[in-house]
Short mmCIF file of C-alpha atoms and ligand atoms in Angstrom, two decimals:
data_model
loop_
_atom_site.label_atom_id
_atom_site.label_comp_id
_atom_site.label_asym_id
_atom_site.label_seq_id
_atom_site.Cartn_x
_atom_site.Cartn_y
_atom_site.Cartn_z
CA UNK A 1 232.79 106.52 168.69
CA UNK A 2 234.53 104.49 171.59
CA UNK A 3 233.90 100.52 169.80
CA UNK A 4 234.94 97.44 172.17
CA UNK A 5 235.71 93.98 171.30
CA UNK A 6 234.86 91.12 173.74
CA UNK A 7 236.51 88.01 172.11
CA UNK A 8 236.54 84.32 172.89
CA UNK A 9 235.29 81.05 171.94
CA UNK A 10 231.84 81.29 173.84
CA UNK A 11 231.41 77.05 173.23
CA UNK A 12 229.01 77.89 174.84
CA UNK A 13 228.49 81.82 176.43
CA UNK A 14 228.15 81.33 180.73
CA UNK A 15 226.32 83.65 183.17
CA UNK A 16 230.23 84.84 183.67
CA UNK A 17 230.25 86.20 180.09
CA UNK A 18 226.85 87.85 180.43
CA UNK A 19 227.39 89.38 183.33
CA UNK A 20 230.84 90.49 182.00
CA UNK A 21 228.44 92.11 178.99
CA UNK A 22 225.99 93.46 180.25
CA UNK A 23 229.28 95.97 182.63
CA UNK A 24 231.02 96.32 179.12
CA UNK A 25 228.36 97.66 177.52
CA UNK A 26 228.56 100.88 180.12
CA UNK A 27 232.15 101.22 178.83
CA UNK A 28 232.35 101.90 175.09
CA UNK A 29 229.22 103.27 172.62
CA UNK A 30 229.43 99.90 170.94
CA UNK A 31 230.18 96.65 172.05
CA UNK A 32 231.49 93.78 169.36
CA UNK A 33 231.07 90.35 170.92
CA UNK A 34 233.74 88.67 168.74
CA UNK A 35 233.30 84.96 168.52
CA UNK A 36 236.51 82.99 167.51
CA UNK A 37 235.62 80.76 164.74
CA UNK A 38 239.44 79.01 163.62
CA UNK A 39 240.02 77.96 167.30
CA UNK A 40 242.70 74.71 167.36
CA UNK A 41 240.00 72.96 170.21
CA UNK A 42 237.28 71.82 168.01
CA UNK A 43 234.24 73.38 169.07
CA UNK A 44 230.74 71.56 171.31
CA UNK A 45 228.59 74.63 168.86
CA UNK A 46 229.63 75.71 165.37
CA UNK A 47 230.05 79.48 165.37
CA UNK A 48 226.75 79.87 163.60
CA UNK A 49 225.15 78.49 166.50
CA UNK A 50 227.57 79.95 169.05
CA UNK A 51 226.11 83.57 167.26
CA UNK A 52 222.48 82.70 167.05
CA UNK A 53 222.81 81.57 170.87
CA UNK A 54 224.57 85.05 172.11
CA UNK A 55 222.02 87.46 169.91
CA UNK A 56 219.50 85.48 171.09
CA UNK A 57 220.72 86.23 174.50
CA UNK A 58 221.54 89.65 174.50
CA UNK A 59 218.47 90.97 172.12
CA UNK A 60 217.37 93.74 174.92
CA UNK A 61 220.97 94.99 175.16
CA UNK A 62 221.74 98.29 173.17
CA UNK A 63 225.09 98.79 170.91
CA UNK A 64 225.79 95.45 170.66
CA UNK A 65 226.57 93.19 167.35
CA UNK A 66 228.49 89.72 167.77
CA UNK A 67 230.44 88.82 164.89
CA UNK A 68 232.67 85.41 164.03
CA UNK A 69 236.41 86.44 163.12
CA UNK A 70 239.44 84.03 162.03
CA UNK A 71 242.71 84.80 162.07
CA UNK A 72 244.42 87.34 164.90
CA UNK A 73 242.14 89.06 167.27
CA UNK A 74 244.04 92.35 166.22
CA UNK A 75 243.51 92.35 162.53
CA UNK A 76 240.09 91.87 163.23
CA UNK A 77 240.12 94.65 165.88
CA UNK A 78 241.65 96.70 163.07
CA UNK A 79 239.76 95.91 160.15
CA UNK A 80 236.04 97.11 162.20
CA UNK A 81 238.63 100.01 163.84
CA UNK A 82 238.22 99.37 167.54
CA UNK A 83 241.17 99.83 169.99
CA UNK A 84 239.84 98.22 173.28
CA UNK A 85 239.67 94.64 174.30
CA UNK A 86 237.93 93.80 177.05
CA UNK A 87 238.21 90.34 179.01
CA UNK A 88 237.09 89.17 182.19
CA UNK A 89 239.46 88.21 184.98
CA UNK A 90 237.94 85.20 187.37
CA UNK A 91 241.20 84.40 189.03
CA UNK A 92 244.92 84.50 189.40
CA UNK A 93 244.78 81.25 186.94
CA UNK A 94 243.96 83.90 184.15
CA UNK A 95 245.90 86.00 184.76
CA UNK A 96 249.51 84.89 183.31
CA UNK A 97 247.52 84.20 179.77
CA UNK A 98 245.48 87.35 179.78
CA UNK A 99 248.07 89.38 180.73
CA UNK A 100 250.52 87.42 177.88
CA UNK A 101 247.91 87.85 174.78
CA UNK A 102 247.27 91.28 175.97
CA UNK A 103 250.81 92.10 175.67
CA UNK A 104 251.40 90.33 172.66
CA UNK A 105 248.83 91.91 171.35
CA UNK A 106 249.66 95.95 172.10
CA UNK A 107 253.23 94.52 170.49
CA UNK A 108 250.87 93.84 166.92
CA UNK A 109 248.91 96.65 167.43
CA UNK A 110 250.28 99.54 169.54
CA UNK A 111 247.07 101.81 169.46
CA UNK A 112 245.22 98.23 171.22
CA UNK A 113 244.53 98.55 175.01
CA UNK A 114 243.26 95.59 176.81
CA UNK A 115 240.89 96.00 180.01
CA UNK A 116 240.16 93.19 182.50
CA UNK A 117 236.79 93.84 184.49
CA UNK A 118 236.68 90.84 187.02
CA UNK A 119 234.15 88.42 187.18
CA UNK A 120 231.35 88.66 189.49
CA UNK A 121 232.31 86.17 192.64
CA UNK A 122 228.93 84.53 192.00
CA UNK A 123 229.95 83.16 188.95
CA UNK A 124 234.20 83.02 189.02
CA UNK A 125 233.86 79.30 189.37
CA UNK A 126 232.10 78.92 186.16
CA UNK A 127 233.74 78.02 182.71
CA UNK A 128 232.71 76.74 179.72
CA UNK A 129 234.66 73.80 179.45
CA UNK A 130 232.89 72.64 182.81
CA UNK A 131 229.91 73.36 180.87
CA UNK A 132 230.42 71.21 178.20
CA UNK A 133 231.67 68.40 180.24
CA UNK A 134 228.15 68.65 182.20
CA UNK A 135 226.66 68.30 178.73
CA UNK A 136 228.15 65.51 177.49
CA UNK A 137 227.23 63.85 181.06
CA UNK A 138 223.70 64.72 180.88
CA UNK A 139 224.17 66.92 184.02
CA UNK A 140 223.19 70.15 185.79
CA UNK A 141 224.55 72.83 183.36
CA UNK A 142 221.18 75.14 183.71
CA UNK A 143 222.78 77.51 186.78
CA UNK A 144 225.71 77.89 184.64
CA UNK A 145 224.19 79.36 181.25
CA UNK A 146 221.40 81.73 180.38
CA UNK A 147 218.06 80.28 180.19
CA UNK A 148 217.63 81.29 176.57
CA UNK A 149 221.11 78.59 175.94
CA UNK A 150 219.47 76.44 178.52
CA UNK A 151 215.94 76.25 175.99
CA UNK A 152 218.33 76.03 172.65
CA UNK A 153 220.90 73.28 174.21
CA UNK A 154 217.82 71.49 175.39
O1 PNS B 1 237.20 82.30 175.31
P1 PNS B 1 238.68 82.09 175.08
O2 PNS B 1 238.90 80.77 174.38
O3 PNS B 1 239.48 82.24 176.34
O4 PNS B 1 239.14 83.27 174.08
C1 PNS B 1 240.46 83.33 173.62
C2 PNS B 1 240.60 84.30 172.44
C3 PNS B 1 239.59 83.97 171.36
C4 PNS B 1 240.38 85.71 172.91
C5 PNS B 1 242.05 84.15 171.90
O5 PNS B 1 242.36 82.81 171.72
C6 PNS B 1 242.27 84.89 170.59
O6 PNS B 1 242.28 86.10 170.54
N1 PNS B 1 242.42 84.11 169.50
C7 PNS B 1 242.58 84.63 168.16
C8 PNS B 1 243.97 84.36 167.63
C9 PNS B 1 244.96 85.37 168.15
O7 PNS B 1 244.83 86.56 167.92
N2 PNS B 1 245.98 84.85 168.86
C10 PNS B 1 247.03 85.67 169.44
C11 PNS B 1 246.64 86.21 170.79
S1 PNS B 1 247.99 87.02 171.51
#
């Protein structure tokens, strides 16, 4: 069985990360959506509610479980015995710090391969730290999230 972790901090998931999802899923038999819960930034959602948010969102998606994790991204990639990371690539401004943690993290883990699909042009612009600044604001977040984190946010 071919299992896939998609990590990050998902404070809170964007149409970017869905759409990066729902191509993922296509990839591997089972897709972990690991959701970093020791992160140095101090979170807008807990991880409980960062979870409850991205089930919520992808309940009609097959082979999917989302799961905190604390620590290193490749112990936990060992410990539930995947060997694929994916991430999503929106620009050239990723692409120094994907490409470093993906190195870094073959070097811990030599079996670990990383895979960037790029993000859909409709939503490269979108990030999640926009998204909380619109929240705090009181502004026009709901073209930049799901409508199921639109209805919980709200
Ligand atoms: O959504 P983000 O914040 O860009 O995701 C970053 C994430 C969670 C993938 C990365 O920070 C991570 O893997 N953190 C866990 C700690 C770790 O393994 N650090 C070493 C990476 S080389």
């Amino acid at each position: 069985m071919r299992r896939g972790i998609y990590p990050g901090s998902f404070d809170p998931l964007t149409l970017g990360h869905l759409d990066i999802i729902k191509r993922a899923v296509d990839l591997v038999d089972e897709l972990v959506i690991a959701v970093l819960n020791n992160s140095s930034k101090i979170p807008m959602f807990t991880v409980e509610e960062r979870i409850a948010m991205i089930r919520d969102v992808t309940k009609d998606i097959e082979c999917i479980r989302v799961e905190p994790f604390n620590g290193l991204l490749v112990d936990f990639a060992s410990q539930i015995d995947a060997k694929l990371i994916i991430r999503g690539l929106r620009g050239v401004n990723d692409f120094e710090y994907e490409m470093q943690m993906a190195q870094t993290n073959r070097n811990m883990y030599p079996e670990l391969d990383t895979i960037f699909l790029v993000t859909n042009i409709n939503y490269s612009y979108i990030s999640s730290t926009l998204v909380k600044e619109i929240i705090k604001h009181d502004g026009a977040f709901q073209n930049l999230v799901p409508e199921e984190i639109v209805k919980y946010i709200k």
